[in-house]
PDB file of C-alpha atoms in Angstrom:
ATOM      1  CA  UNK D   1     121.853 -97.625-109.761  1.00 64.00           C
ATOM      2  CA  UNK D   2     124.457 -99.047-107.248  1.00 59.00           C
ATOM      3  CA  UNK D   3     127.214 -97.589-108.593  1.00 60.00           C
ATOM      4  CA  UNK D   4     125.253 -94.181-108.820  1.00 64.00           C
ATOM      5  CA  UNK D   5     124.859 -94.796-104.827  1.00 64.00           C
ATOM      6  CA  UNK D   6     129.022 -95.806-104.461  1.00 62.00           C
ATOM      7  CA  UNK D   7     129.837 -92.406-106.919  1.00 67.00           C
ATOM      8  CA  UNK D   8     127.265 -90.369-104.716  1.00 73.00           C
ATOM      9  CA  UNK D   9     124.930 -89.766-108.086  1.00 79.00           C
ATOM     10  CA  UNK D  10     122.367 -90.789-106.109  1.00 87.00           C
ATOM     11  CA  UNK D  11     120.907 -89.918-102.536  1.00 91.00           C
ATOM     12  CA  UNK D  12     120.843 -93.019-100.125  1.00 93.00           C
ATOM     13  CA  UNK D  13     117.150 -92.014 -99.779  1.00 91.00           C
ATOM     14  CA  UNK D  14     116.264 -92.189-103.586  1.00 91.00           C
ATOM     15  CA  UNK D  15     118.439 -95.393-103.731  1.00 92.00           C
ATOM     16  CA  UNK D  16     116.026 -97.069-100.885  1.00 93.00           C
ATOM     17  CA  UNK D  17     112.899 -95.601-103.066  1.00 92.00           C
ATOM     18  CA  UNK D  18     114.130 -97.422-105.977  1.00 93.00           C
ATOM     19  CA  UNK D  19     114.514-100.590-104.184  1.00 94.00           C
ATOM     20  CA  UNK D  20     111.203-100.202-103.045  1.00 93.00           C
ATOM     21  CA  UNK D  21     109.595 -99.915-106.491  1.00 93.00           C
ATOM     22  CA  UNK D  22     111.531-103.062-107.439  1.00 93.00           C
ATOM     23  CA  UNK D  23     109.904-105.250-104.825  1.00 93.00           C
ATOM     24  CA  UNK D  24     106.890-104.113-105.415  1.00 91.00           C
ATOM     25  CA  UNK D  25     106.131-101.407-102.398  1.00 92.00           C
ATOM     26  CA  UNK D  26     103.985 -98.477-103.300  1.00 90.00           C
ATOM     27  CA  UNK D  27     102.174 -95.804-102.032  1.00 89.00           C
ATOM     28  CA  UNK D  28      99.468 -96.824-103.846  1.00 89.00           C
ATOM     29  CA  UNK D  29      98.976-100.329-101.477  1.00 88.00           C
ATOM     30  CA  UNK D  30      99.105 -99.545 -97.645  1.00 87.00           C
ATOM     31  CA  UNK D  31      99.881-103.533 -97.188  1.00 86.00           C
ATOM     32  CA  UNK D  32     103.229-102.616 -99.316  1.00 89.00           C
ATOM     33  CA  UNK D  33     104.160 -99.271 -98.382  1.00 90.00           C
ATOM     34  CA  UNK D  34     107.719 -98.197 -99.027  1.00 91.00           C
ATOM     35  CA  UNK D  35     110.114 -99.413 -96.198  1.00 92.00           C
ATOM     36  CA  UNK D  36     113.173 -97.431 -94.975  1.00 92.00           C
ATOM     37  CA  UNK D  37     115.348 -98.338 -91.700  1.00 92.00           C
ATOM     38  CA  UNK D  38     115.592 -96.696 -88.546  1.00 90.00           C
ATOM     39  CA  UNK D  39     118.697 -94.667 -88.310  1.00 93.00           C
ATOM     40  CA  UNK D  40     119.045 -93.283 -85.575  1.00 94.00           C
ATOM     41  CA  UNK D  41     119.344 -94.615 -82.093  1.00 94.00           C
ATOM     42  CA  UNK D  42     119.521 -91.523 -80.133  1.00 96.00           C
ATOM     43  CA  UNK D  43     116.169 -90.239 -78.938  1.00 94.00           C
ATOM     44  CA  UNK D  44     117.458 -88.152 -75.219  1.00 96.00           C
ATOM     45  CA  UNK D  45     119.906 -86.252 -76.498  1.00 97.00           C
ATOM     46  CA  UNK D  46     119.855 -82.370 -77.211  1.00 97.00           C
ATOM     47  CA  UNK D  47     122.251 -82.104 -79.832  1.00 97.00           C
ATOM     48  CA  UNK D  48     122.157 -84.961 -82.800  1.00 96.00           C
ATOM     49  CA  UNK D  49     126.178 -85.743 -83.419  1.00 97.00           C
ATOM     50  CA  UNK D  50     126.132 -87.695 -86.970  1.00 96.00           C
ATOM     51  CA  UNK D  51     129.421 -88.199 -86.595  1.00 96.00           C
ATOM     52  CA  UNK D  52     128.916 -90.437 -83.034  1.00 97.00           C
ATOM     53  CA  UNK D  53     129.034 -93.969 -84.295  1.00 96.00           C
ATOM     54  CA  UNK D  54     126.924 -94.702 -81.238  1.00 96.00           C
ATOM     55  CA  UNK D  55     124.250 -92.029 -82.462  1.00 97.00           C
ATOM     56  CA  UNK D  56     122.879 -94.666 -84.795  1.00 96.00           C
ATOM     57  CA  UNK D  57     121.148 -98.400 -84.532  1.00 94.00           C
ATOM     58  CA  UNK D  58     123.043-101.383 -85.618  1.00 96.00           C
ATOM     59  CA  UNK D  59     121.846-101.801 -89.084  1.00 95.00           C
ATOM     60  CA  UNK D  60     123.321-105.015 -89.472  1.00 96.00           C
ATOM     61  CA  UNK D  61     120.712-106.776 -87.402  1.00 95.00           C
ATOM     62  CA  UNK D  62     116.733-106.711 -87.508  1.00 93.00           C
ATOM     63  CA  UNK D  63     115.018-104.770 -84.706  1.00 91.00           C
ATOM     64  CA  UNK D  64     114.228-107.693 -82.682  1.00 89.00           C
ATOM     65  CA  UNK D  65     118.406-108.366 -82.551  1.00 92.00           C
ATOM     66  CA  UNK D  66     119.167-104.659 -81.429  1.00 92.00           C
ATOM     67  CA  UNK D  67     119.987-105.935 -77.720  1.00 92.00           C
ATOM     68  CA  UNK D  68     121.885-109.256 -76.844  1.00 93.00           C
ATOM     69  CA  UNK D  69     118.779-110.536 -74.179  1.00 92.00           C
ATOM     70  CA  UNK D  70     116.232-109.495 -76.711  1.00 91.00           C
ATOM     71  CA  UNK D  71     117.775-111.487 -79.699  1.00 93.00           C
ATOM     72  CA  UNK D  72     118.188-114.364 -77.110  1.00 93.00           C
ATOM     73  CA  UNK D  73     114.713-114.200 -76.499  1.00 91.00           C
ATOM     74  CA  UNK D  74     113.571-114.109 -79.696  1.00 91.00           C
ATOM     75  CA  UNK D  75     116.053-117.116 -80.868  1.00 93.00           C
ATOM     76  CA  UNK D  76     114.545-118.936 -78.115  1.00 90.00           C
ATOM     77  CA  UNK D  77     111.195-118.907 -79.388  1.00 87.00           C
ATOM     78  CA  UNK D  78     112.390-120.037 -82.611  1.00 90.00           C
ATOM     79  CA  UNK D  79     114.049-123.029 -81.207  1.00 88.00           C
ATOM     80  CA  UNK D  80     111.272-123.850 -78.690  1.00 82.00           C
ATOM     81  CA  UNK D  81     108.020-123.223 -81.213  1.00 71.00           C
ATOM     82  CA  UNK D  82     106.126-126.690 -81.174  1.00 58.00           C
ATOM     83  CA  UNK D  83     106.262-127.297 -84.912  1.00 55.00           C
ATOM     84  CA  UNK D  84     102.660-129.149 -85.067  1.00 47.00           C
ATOM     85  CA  UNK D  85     100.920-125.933 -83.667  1.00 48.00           C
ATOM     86  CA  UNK D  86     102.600-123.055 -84.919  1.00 63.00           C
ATOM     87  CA  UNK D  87     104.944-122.175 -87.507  1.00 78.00           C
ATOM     88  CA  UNK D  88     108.693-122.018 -86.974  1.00 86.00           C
ATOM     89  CA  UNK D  89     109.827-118.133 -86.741  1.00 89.00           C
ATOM     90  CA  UNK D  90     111.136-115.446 -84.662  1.00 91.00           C
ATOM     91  CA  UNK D  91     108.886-112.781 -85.049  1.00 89.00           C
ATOM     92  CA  UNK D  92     104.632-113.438 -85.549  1.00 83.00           C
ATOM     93  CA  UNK D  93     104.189-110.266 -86.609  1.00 83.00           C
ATOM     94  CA  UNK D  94     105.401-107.653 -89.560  1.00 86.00           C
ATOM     95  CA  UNK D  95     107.447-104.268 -89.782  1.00 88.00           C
ATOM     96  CA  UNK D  96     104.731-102.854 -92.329  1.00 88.00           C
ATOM     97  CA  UNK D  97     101.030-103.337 -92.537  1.00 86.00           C
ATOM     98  CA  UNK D  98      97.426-101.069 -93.510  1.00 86.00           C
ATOM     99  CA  UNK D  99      97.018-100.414 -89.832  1.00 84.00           C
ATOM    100  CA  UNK D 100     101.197 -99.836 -88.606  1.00 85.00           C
ATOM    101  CA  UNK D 101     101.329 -97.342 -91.705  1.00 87.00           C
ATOM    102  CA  UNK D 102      97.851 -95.479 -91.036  1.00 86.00           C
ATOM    103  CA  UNK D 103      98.357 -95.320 -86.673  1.00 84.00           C
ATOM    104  CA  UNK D 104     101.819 -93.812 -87.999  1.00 84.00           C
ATOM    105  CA  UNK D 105     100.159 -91.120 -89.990  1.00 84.00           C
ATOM    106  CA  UNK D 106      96.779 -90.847 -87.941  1.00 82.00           C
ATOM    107  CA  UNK D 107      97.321 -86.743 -88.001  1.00 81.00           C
ATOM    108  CA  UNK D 108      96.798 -86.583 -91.414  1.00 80.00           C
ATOM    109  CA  UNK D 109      94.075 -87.372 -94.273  1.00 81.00           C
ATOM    110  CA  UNK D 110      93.407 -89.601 -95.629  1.00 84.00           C
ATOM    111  CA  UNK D 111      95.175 -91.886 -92.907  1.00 84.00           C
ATOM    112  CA  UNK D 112      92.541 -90.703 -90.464  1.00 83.00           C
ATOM    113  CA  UNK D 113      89.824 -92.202 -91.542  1.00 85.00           C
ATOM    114  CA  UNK D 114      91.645 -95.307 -93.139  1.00 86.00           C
ATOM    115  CA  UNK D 115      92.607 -95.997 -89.176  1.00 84.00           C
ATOM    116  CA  UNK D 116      89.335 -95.213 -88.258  1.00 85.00           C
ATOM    117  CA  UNK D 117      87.950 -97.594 -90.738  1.00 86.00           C
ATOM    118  CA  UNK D 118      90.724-100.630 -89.973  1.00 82.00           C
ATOM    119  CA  UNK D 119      89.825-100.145 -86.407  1.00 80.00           C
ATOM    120  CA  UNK D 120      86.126-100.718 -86.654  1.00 81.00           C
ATOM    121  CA  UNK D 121      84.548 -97.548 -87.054  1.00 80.00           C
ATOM    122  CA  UNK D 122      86.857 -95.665 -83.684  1.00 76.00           C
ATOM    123  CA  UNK D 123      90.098 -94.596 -83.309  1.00 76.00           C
ATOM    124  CA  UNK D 124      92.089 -97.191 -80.507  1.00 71.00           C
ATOM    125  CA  UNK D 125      92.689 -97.050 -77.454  1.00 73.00           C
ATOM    126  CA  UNK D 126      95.165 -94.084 -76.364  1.00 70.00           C
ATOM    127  CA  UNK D 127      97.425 -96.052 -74.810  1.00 72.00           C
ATOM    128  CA  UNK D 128      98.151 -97.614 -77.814  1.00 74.00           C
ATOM    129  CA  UNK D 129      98.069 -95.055 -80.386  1.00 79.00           C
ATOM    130  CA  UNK D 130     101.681 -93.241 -81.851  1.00 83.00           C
ATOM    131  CA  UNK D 131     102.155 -90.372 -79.444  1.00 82.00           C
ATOM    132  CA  UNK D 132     106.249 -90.205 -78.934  1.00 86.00           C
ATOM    133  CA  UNK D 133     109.061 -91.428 -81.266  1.00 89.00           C
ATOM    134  CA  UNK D 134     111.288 -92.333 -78.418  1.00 91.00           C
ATOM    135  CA  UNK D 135     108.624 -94.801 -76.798  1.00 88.00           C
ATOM    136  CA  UNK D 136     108.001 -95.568 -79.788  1.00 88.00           C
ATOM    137  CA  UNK D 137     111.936 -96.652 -80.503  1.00 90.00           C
ATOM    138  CA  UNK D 138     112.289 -98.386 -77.320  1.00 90.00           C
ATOM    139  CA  UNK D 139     109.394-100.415 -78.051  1.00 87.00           C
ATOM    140  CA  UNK D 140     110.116-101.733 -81.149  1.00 87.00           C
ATOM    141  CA  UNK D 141     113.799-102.009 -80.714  1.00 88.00           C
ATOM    142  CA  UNK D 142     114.439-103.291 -76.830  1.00 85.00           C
ATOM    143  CA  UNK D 143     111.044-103.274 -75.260  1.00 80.00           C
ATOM    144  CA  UNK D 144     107.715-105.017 -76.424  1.00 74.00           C
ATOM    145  CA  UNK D 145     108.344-108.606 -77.620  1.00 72.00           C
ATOM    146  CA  UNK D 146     105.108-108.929 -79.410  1.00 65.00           C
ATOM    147  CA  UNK D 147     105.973-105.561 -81.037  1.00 52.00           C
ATOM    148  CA  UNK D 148     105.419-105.496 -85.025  1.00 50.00           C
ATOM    149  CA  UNK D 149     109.047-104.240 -85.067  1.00 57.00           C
ATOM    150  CA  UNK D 150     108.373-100.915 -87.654  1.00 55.00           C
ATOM    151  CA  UNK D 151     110.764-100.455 -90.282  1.00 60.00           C
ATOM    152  CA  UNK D 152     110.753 -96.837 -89.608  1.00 64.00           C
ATOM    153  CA  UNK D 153     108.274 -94.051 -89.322  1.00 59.00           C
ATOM    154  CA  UNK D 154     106.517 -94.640 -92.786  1.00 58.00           C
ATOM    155  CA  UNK D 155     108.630 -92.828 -95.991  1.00 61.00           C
ATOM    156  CA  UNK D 156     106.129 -90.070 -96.113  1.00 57.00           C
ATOM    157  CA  UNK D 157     107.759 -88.864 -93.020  1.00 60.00           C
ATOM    158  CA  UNK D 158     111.002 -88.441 -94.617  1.00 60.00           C
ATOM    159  CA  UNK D 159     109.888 -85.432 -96.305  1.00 58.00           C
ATOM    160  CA  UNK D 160     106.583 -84.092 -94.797  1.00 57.00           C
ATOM    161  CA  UNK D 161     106.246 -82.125 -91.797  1.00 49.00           C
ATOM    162  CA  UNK D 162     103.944 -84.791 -90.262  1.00 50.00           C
ATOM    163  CA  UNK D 163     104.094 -83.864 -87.000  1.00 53.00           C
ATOM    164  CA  UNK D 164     101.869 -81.393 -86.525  1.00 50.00           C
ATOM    165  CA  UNK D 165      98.536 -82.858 -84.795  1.00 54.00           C
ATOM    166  CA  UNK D 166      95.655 -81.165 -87.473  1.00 49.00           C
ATOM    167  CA  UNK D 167      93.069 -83.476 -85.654  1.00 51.00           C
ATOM    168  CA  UNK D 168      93.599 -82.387 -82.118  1.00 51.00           C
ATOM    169  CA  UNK D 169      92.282 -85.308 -80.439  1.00 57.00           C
ATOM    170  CA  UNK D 170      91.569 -84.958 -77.223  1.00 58.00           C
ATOM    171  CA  UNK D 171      91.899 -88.030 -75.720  1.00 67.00           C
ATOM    172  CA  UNK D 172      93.836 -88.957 -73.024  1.00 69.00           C
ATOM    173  CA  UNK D 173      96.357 -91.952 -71.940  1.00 70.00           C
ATOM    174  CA  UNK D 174      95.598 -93.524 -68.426  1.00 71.00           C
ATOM    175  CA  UNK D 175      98.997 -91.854 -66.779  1.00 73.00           C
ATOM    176  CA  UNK D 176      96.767 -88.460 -67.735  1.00 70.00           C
ATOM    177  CA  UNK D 177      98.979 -87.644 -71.341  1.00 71.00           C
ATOM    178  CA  UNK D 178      96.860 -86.122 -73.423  1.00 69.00           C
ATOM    179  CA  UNK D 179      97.196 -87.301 -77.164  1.00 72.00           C
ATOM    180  CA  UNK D 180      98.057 -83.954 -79.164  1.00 75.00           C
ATOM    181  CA  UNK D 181     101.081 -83.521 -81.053  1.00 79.00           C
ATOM    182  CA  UNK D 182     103.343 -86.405 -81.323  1.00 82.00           C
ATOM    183  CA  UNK D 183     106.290 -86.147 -79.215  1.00 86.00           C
ATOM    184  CA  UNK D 184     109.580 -85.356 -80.841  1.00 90.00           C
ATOM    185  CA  UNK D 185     112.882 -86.376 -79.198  1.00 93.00           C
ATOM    186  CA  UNK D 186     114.804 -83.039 -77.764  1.00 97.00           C
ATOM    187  CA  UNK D 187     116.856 -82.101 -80.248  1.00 96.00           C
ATOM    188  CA  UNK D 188     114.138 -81.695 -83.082  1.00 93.00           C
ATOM    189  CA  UNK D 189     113.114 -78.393 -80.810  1.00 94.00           C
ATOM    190  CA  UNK D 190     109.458 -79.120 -80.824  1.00 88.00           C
ATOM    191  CA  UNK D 191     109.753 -78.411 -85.051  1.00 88.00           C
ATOM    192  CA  UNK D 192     108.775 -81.165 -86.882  1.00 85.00           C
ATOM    193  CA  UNK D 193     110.192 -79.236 -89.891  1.00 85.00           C
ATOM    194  CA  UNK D 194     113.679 -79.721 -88.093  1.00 90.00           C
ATOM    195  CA  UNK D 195     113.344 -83.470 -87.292  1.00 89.00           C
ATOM    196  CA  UNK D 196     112.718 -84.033 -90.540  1.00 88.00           C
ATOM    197  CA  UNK D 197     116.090 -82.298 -91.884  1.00 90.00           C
ATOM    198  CA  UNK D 198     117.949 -84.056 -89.068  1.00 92.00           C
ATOM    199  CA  UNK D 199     116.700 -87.139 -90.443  1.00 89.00           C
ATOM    200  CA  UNK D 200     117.357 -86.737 -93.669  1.00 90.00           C
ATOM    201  CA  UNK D 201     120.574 -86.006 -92.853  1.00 93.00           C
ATOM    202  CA  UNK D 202     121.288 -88.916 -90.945  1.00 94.00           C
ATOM    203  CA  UNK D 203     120.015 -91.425 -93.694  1.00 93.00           C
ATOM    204  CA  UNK D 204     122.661 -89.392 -95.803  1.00 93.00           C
ATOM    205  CA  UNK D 205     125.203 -89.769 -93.367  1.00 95.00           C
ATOM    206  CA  UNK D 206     128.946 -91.376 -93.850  1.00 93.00           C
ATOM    207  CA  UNK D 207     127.830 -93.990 -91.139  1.00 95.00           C
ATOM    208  CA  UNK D 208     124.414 -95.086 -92.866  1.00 94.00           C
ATOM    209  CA  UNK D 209     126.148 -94.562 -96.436  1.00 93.00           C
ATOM    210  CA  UNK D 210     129.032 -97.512 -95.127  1.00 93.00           C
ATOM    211  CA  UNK D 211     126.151 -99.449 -93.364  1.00 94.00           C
ATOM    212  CA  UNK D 212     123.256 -99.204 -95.304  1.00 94.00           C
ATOM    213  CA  UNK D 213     123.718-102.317 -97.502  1.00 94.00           C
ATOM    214  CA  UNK D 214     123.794-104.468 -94.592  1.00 95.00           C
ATOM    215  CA  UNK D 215     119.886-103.918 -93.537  1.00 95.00           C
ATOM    216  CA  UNK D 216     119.091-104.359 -97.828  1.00 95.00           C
ATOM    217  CA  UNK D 217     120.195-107.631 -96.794  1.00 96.00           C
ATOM    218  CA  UNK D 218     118.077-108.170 -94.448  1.00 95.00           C
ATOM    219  CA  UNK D 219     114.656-106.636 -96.228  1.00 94.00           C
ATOM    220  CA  UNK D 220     115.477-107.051 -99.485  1.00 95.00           C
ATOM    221  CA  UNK D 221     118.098-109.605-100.126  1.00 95.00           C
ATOM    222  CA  UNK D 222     119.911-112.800 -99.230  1.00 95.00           C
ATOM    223  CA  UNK D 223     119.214-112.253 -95.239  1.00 96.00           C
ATOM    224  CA  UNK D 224     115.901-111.645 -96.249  1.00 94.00           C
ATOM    225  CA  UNK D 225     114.730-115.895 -96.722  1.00 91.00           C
ATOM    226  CA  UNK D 226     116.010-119.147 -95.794  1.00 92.00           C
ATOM    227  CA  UNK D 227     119.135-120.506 -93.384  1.00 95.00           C
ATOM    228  CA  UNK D 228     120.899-116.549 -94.174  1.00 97.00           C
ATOM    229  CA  UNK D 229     117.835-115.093 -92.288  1.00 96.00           C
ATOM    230  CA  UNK D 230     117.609-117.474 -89.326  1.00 95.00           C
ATOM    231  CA  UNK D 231     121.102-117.360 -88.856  1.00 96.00           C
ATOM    232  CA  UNK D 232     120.880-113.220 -89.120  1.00 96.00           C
ATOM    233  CA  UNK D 233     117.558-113.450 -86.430  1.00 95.00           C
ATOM    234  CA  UNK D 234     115.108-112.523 -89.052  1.00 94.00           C
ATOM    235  CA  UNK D 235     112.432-114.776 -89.751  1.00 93.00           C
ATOM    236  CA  UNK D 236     108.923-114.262 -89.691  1.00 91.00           C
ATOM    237  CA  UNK D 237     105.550-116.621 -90.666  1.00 87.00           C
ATOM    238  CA  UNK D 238     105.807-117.984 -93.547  1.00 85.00           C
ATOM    239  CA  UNK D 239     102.228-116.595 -94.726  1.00 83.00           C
ATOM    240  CA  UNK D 240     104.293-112.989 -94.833  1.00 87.00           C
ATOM    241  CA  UNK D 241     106.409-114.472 -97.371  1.00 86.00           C
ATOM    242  CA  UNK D 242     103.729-113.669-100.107  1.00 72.00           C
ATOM    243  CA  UNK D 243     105.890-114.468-103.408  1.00 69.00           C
ATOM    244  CA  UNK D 244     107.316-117.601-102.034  1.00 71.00           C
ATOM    245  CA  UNK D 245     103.939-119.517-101.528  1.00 70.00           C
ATOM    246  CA  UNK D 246     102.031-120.680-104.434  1.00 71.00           C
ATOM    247  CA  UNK D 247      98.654-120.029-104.370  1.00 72.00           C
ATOM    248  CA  UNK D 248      97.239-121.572-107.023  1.00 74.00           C
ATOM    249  CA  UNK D 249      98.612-124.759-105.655  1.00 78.00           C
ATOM    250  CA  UNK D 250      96.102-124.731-102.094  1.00 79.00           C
ATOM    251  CA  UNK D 251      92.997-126.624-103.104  1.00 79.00           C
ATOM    252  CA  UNK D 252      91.320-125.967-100.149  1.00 82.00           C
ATOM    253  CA  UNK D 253      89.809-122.714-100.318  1.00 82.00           C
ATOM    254  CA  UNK D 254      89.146-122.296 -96.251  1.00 83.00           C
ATOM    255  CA  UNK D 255      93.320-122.712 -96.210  1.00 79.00           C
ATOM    256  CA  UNK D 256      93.968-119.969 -99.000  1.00 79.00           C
ATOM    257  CA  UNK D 257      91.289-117.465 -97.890  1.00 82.00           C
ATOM    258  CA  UNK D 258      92.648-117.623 -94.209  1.00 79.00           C
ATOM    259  CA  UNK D 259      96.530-117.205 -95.997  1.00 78.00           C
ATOM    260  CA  UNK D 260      95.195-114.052 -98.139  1.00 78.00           C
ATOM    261  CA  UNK D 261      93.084-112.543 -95.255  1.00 77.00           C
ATOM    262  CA  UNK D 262      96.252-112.956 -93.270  1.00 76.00           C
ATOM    263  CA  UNK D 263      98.214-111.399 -95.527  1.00 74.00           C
ATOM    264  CA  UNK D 264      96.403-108.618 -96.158  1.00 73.00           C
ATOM    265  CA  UNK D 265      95.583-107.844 -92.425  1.00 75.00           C
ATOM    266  CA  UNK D 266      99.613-108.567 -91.326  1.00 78.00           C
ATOM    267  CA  UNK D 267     101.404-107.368 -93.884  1.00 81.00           C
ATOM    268  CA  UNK D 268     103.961-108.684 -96.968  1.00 86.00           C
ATOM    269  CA  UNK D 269     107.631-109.293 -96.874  1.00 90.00           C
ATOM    270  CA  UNK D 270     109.268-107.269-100.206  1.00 91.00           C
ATOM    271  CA  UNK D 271     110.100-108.969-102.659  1.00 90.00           C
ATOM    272  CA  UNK D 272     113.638-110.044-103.129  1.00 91.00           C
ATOM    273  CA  UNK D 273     115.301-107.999-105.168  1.00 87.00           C
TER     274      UNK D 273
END
């Protein structure tokens, strides 16, 4: 299958789907949704230039690394963590859980009521529901340390037209934005049909074709676990690390339940493939 992706057989995106199935992500499980990168960096501009080097994120290094003070901040906390209270890791939270996937896809049933039901009955607050991909960027790659960090916009938006608010809440954020259609950076022209393509295109791009490998590394392979990921700024608790704890091993069933209800509320690192 690699050398299908080196020959161009093979799109980058149906190379990253394959990946997927071999860790074990499916749609079928919202705690292991497929996981794709962001690829873009470039959320103000009018025109998208795939050919700007600078139009994309650093796909060598984890979202939390994506600015120098924000990966010192984050290596910080790893270094300080006391040890006897908490466990040793950069990041407390996960790229891809139940509720990251179904806030993502809100607009759209089933996710709607799968929120709905993960939030207790009520959709969340507005403030804190997905309403703009460029906050939503800027969040997860410069601006929120306790952010969960998203992969990307969940693989169903790589091909759907997902934009479109079919719910029409009407709700309202406390700066008086009301919560409609999900903002789309300028040069998607208001058509979610067209941010798709533009995306597309970009994950098929020269620069993300030459790069790509380097955030595989980092989700699914040797960057992924162990003195390669803390070195590479992407570690997270060690409950998230599903395959690499065994189970069966924890007599004390308060210990495990708490582990599997953690799990399954925070999310799974793949598994290494």
């Amino acid at each position: 299958c690699f050398l299908s992706l080196q020959k161009r057989e093979i799109s980058n995106f149906d190379y990253l789907m394959y990946l997927n199935t071999l860790a074990g992500r499916s749609y079928n499980d919202y705690m292991q949704y497929p996981v794709f990168p962001w690829v873009l960096a470039d959320y103000h501009s009018e025109t998208l230039n795939l050919t700007n080097p600078h139009t994309f994120r650093d796909l060598s290094k984890p979202m939390g690394a994506q600015t120098v003070e924000r990966k010192h901040k984050f290596i910080q906390r790893f270094n300080e963590v006391e040890k006897n209270l908490s466990a040793q890791c950069h990041y407390c939270t996960h790229y891809s859980s139940a509720i990251i996937v179904a806030s993502y896809l809100v607009r759209m049933e089933p996710f709607t009521q799968t929120f709905c039901s993960l939030q207790g009955g009520s959709f969340d607050v507005a403030d804190r529901m997905f309403h703009s991909v460029k906050s939503t960027w800027e969040s997860a790659s410069r601006d929120n340390m306790s952010d969960g960090m998203p992969s990307l916009l969940p693989t169903a938006n790589w091909f759907l037209p997902l934009r479109s608010n079919t719910q029409q809440f009407s709700r309202c954020m406390q700066d008086g934005t009301v919560l409609g259609d999900v903002q789309l950076p300028p040069w998607a022209d208001g058509d979610p049909h067209k941010f798709i393509l533009l995306h597309r295109q970009a994950l098929e791009s020269d620069y993300v074709s030459a790069h790509l490998h380097r955030w595989i590394d980092l989700i699914f392979g040797h960057k992924q676990y162990g003195s390669a990921a803390v070195e590479a700024v992407n570690t997270y608790h060690p409950y998230f690390y599903g395959d690499k704890m065994d189970l069966n091993n924890i007599k004390d069933p308060l210990i495990k339940s708490t582990i599997l209800g953690f799990i399954s509320n925070f999310g799974q690192i793949p598994k290494q493939v």
